[in-house]
Coordinates of C-alpha atoms in Angstrom, one line a residue:
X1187 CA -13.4 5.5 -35.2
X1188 CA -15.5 8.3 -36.2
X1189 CA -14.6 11.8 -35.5
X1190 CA -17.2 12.4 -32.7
X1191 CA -15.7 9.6 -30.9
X1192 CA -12.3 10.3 -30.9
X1193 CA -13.3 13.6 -29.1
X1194 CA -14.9 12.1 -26.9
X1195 CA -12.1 9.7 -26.3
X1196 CA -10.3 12.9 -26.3
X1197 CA -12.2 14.6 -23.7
X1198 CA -12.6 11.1 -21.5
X1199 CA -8.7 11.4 -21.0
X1200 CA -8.2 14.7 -21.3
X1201 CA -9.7 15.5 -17.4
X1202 CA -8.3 13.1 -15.5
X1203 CA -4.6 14.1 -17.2
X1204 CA -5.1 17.6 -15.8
X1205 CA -6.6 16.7 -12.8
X1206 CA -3.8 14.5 -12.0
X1207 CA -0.8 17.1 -13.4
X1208 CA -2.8 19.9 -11.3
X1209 CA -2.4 17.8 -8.1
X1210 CA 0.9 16.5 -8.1
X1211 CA 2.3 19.9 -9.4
X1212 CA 1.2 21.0 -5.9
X1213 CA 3.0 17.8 -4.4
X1214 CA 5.7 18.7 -5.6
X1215 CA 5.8 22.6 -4.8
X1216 CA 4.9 20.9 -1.2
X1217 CA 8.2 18.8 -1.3
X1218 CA 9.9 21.5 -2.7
X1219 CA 9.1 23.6 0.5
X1220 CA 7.3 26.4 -1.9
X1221 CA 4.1 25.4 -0.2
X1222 CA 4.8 24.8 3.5
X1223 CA 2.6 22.0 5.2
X1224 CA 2.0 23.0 8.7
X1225 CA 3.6 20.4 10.8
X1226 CA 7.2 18.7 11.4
X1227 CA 8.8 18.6 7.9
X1228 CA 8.2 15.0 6.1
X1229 CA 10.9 15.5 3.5
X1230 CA 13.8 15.7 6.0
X1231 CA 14.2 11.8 6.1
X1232 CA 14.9 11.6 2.6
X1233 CA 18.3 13.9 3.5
X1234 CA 18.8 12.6 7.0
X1235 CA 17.9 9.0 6.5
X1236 CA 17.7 7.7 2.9
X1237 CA 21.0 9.7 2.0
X1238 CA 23.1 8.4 4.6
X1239 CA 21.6 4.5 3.5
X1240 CA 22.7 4.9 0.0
X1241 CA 26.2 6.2 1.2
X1242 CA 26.5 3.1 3.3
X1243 CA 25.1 0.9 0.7
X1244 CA 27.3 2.8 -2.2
X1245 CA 30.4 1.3 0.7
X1246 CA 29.3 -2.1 -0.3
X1247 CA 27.1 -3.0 2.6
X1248 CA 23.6 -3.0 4.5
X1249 CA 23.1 -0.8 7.3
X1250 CA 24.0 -3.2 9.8
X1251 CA 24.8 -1.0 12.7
X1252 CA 21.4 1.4 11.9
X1253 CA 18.5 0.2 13.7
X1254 CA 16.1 2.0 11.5
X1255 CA 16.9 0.1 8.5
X1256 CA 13.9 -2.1 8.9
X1257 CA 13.4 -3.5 5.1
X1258 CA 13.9 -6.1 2.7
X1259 CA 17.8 -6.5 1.0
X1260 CA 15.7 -4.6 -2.3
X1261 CA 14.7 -1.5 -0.6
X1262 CA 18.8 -1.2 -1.6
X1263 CA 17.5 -0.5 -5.5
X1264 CA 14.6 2.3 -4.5
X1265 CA 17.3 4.0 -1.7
X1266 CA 20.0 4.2 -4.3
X1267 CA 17.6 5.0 -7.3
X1268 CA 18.0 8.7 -6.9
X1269 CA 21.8 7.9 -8.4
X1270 CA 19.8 7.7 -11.9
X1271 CA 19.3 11.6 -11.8
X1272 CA 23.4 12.6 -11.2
X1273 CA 22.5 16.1 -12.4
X1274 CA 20.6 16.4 -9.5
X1275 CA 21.0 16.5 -5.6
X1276 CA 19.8 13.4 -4.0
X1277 CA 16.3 14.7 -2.2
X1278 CA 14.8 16.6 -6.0
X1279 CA 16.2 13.2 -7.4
X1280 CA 13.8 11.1 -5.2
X1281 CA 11.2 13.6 -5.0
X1282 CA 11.0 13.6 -9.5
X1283 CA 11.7 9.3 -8.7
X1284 CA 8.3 9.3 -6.5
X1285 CA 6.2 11.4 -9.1
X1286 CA 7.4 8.9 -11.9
X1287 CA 6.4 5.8 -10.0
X1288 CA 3.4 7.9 -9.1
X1289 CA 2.8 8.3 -12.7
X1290 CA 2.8 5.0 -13.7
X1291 CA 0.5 4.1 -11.4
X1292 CA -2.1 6.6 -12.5
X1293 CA -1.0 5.0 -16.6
X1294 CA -1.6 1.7 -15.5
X1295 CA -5.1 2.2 -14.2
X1296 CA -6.5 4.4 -17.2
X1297 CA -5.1 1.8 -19.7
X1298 CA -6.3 -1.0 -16.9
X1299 CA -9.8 1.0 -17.0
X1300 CA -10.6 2.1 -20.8
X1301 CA -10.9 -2.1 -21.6
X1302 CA -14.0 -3.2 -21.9
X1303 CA -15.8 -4.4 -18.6
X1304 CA -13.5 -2.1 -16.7
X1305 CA -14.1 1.3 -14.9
X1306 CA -11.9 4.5 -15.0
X1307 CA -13.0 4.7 -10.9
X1308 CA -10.1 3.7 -9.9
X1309 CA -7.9 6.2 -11.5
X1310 CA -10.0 9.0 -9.7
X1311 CA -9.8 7.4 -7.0
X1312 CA -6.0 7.5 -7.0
X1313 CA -6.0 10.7 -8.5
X1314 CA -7.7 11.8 -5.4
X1315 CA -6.1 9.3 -3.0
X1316 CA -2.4 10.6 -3.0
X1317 CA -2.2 14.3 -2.8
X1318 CA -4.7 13.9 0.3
X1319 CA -2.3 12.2 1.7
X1320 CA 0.1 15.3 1.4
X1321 CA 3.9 15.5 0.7
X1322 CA 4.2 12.4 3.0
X1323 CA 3.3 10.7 -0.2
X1324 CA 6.6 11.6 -2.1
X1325 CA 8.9 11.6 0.6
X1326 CA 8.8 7.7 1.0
X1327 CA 9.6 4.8 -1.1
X1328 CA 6.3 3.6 -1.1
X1329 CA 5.0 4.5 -4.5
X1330 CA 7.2 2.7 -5.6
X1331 CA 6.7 -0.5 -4.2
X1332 CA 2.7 0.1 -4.8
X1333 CA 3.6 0.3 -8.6
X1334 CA 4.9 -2.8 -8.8
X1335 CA 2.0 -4.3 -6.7
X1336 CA -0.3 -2.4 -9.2
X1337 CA 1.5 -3.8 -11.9
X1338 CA 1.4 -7.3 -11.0
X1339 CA -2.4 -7.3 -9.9
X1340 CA -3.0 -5.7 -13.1
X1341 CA -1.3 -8.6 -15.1
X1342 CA -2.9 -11.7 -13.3
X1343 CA -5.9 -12.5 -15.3
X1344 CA -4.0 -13.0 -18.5
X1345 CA -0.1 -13.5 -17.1
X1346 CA -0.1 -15.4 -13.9
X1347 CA 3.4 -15.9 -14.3
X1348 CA 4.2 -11.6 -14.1
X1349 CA 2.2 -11.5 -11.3
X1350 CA 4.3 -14.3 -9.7
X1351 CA 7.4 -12.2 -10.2
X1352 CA 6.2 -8.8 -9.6
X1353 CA 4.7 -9.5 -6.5
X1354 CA 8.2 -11.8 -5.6
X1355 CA 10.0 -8.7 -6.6
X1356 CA 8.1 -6.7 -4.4
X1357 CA 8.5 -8.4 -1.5
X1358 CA 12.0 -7.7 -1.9
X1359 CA 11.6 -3.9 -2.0
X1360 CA 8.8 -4.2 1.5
X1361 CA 7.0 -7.4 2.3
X1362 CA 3.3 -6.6 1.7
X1363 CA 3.5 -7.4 -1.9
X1364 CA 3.7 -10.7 -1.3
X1365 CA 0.1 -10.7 -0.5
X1366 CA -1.2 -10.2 -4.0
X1367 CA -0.7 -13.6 -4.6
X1368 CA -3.2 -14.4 -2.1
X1369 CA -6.8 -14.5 -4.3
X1370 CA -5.4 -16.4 -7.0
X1371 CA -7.5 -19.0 -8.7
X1372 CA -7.1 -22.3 -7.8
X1373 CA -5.7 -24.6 -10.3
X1374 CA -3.4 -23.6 -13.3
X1375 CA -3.5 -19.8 -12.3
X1376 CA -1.9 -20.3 -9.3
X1377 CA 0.6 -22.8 -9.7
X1378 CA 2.1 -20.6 -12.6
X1379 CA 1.8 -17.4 -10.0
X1380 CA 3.5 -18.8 -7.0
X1381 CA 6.0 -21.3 -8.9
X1382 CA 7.0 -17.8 -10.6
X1383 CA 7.0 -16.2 -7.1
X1384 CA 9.1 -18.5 -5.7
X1385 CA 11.8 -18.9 -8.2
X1386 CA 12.0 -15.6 -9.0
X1387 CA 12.4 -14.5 -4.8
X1388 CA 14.9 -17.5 -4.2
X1389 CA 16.8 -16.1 -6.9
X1390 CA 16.6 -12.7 -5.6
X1391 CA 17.8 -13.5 -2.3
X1392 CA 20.7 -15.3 -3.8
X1393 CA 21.3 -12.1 -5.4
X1394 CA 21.0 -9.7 -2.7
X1395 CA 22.9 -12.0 -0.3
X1396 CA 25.7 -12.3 -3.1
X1397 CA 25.9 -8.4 -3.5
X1398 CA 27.1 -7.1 -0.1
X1399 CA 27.1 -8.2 3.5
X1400 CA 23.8 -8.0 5.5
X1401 CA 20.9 -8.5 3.6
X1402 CA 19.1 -9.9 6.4
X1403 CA 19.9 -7.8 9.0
X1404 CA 16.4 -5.8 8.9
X1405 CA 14.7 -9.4 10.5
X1406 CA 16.6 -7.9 14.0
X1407 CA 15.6 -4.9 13.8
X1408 CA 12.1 -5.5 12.5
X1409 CA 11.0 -8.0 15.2
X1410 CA 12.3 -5.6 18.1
X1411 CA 10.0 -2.3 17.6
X1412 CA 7.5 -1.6 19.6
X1413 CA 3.9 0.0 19.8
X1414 CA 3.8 2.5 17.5
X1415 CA 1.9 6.3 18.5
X1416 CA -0.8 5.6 15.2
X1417 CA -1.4 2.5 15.7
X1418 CA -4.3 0.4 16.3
X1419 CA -2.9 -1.0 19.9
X1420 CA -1.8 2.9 20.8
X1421 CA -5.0 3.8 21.6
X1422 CA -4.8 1.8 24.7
X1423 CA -2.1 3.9 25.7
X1424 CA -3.3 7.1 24.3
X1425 CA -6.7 6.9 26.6
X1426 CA -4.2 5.4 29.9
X1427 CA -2.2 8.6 29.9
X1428 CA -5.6 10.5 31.0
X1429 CA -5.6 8.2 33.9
X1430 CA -1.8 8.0 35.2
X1431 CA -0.1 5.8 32.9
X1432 CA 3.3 6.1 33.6
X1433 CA 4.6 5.3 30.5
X1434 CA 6.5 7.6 28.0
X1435 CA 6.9 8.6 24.5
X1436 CA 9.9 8.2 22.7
X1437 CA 11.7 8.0 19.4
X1438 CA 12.6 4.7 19.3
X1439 CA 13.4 2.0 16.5
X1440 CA 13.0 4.9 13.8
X1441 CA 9.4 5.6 14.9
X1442 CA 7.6 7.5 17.9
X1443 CA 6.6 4.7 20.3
X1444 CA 5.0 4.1 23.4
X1445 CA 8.0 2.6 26.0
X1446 CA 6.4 1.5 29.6
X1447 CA 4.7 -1.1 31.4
X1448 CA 2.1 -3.1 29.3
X1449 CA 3.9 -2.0 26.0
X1450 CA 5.0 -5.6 25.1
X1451 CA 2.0 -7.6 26.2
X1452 CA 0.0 -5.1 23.8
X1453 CA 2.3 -5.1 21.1
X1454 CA 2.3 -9.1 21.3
X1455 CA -1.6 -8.9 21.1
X1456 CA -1.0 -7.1 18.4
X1457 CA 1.3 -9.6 16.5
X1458 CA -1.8 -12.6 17.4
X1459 CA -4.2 -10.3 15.8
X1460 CA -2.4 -10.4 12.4
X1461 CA -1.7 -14.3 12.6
X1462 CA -5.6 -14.5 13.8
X1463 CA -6.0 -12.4 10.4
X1464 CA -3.7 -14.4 8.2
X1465 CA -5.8 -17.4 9.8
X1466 CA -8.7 -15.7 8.6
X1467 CA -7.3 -15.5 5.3
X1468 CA -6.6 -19.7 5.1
X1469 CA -9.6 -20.5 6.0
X1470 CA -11.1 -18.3 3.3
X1471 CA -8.8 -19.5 0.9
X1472 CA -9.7 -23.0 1.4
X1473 CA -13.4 -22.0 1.1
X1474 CA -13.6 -20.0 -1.6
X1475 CA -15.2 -21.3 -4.2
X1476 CA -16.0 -18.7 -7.0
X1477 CA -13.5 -16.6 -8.5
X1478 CA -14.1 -13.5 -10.5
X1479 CA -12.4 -11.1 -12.5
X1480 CA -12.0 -9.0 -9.4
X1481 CA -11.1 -11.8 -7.2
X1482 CA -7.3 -11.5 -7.4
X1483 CA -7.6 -8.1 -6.4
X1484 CA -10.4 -7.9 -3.9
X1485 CA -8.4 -10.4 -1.8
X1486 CA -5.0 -8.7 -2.4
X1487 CA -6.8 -5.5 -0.9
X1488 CA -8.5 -7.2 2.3
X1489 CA -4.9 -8.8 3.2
X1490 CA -3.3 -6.1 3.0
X1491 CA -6.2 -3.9 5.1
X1492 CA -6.0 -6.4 7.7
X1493 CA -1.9 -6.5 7.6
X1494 CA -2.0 -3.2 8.3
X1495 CA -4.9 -2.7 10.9
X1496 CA -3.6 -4.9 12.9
X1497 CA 0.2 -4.0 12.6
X1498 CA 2.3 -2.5 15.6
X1499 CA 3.0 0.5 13.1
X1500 CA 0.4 2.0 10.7
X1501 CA 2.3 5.0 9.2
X1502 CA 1.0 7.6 7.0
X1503 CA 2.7 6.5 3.9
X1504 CA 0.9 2.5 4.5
X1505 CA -1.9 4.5 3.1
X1506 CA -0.7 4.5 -0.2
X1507 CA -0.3 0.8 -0.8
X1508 CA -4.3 0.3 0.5
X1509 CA -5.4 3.4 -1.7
X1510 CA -3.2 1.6 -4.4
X1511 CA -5.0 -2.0 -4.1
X1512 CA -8.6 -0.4 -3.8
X1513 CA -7.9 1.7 -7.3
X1514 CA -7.2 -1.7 -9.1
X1515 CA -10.2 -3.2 -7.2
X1516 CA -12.2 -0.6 -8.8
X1517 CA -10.9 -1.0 -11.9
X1518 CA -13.4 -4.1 -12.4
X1519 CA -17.2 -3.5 -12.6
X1520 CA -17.6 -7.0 -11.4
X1521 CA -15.8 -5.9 -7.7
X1522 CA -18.1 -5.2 -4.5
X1523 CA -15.3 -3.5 -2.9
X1524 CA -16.4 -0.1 -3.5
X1525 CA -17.1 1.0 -0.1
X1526 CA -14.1 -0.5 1.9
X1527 CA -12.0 1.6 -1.1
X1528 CA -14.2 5.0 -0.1
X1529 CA -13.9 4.4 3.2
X1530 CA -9.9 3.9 3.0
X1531 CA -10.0 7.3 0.7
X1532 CA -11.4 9.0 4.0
X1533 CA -9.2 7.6 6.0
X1534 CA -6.5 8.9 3.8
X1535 CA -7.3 12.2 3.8
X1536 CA -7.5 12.2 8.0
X1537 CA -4.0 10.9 8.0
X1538 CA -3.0 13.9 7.0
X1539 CA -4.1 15.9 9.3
X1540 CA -2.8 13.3 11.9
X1541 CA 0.5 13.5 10.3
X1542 CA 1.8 15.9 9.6
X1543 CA -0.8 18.7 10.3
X1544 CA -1.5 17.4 14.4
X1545 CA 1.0 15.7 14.7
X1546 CA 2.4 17.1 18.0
X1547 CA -1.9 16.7 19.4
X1548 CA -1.5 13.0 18.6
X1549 CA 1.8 12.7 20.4
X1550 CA 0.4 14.7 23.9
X1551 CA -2.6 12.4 23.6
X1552 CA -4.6 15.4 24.1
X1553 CA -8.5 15.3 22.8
X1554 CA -8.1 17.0 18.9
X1555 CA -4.8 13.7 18.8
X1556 CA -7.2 11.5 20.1
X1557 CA -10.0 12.1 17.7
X1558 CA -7.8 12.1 15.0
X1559 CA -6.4 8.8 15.9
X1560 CA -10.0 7.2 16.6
X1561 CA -11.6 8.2 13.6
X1562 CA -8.6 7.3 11.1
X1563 CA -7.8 3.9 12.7
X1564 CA -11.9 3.2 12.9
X1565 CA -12.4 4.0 9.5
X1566 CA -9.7 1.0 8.7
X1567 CA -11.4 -0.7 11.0
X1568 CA -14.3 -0.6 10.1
X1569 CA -13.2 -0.5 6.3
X1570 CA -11.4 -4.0 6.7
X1571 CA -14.5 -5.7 8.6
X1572 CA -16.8 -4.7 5.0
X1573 CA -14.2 -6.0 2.8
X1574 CA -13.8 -9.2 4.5
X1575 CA -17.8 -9.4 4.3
X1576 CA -17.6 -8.8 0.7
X1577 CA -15.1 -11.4 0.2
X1578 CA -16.6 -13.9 1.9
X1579 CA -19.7 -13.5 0.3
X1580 CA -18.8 -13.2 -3.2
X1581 CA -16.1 -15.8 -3.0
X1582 CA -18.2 -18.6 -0.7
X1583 CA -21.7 -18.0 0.7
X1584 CA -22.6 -16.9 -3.5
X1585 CA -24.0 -19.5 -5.4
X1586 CA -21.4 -20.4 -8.4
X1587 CA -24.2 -21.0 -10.4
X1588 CA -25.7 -17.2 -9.9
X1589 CA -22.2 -15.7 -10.7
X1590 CA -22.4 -18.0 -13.9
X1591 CA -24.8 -15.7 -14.7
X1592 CA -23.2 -12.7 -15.3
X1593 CA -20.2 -14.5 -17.3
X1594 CA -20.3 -12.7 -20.7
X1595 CA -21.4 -15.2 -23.7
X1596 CA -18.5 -16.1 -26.1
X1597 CA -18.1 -13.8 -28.6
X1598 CA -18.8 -14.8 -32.4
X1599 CA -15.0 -16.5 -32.4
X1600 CA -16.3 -19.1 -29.9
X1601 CA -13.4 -17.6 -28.0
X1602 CA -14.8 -16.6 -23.7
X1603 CA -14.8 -13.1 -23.5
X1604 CA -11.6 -11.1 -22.7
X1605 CA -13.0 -9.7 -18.9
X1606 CA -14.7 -13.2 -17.7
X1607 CA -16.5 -12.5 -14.7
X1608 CA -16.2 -16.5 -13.9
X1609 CA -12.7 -17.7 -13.5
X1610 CA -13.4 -20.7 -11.8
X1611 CA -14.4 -22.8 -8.6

């Protein structure tokens, strides 16, 4: 490497590093309280909530008399996690926890996107993505989980088997990483990825279920929440207060909820609109027929889009995994995903200004509330409808002979390329 390159190779890394430590110095002065967000205060459930978990769970059980403990038997490992850091109280502990797993995020994709074929877009794009989302960002487990969903997309070109047991293991810790799995190539790639996934989460559970009393306790608690006020379905109830809905807003299930008549009818249409979605998703599955670099990741981003449009709940901090899954999309030149992933980076930066900023305008329903709501949840909406277009049509409708096309030509080793475009149909 010549000495002009090396600077350059210098330089290439040397601005997103200080973008990145420049942002998240201010997330943390935000967490800290020396920045005040306008707004209820996100960090207080770390205290409140998380800190009385991981005394309950440091007793040797689950929660099983707290209805807000709505989670997998792993989320037990990220709640007690701030127990690594004994020097300090448990809130900086999670807080310094958060920016870590944020940290290895951002590592992941500029080691990801400096191989050749790649893109460094999607490290911008999560250098962007979290700090608009505001100290809601740190004060939830949730970068967590998205690291090891990072992590395992990541690996499953060349180790099908890691992303088997990543995305297992992160199920444990909150379901949705179970849905990387879902673009996996037919064939070899994903009978080493699930085989790993299942083994590795039957194990788990053993595990879990072997530790302390309780594990599945969260299925109870899960299934009986309701509509929640950012959700999808909450715009029904939102626009009904204008005209005499009689209905009322409440705390409820660890969330603020609609409670009144037509709550369960929409919260069921709700729950048919995600197994209409995971319908969606067989059928594609079955006719997919080209699979691409991308492909793994491209899919594992649509799921989890339509997962969480059409969920009773869509809290601020579900942002992170999507911004998470579109980075690692972006990551591969060969990926079409580009404006689903935009248009989730301007929903993220409206969520914060739903929560925490407005957040009392979106629970009055008033007109500023309203707009927020509209505008966030439609840019999901609307992000999720080009993503499944874009899966569709580079997966089925594309001729396998045109994508054989752009398959780089073996290099002089008769060895394929590292980053095949072609994976298989």
């Amino acid at each position: 490497m010549t000495g002009a390159t090396m600077r350059s190779t210098l330089t290439a890394l040397r601005v997103p590093l200080g973008v990145w430590a420049l942002t998240r110095v201010l997330l943390l002065l935000c967490v800290f309280r020396v920045i005040i967000v306008p707004g209820p205060d996100v960090t207080t459930d770390i205290e409140v909530i998380y800190q009385g978990w991981s005394q309950v769970l440091e007793a040797g059980t689950y929660p099983l008399d707290d209805v807000t403990w709505q989670y997998p038997p792993g989320a037990a490992l990220a709640v007690l996690s701030p127990g690594l850091l004994p020097f300090l109280d448990y809130s900086s502990a999670f807080f310094l926890l958060a920016w870590a797993a944020d940290a290895v995020v951002f590592g992941l994709l500029m080691y990801a996107g400096r191989r050749r074929g790649r893109s460094l877009r999607g490290a911008w794009l999560w250098i962007a993505a979290v700090p608009l989302l505001g100290p809601t960002a740190y004060a939830r487990y949730d970068l967590m989980v998205t690291a090891v969903a990072v992590a395992a997309l990541l690996a499953a070109l060349r180790r099908p088997s890691v992303l088997g047991a990543l995305a297992a293991f992160g199920a444990m810790l909150k379901v949705w990483p179970a849905l990387v799995l879902a673009g996996t190539p037919r064939g070899r790639a994903t009978l080493r990825s699930w085989s790993a996934a299942a083994g590795v989460g039957v194990a788990l559970l053993l595990v879990f279920s072997a530790w302390m009393p309780g594990a599945f306790a969260f299925l109870t608690f899960q299934r009986d929440r309701g509509t929640e006020v950012e959700s999808l379905g909450s715009l029904v109830f939102h626009v009904a207060r204008h005209f005499g809905w009689e209905g009322q807003v409440l705390l409820n299930y660890g969330s603020v909820e609609f409670l009144g008549p037509w709550v369960p009818q929409v919260s069921t249409a709700a729950m048919a609109l995600t197994a209409a979605a995971f319908g969606w998703l067989l059928v594609w599955r079955i006719r997919a027929r080209t699979f691409s670099s991308s492909t793994v990741a491209d899919a594992a981003f649509t799921a989890v889009l339509l997962f969480t449009v059409t969920s009773r709940v869509i809290s601020p901090q579900y942002m992170i995994w999507l911004v998470g899954l579109a980075a690692v999309c972006l990551v591969y030149r060969s990926s079409a995903m580009r404006r689903p992933a935009y248009l989730v980076l301007a929903a993220t930066a409206v969520t914060q200004f739903e929560f925490p900023v407005w957040f009392s305008h979106v629970v009055d329903s008033d007109p500023l509330g309203l707009l927020l709501l509209v505008v966030r949840n439609g840019l999901l909406v609307w992000a999720s409808v080009a993503a499944c277009r874009v899966l569709w049509r580079q997966t089925v409708t594309e001729s396998p002979t045109a994508a054989a096309a752009t398959v780089p030509a073996p290099s002089r080793s008769g060895q394929p390329a590292r980053d095949r475009t072609l994976l298989g149909s």
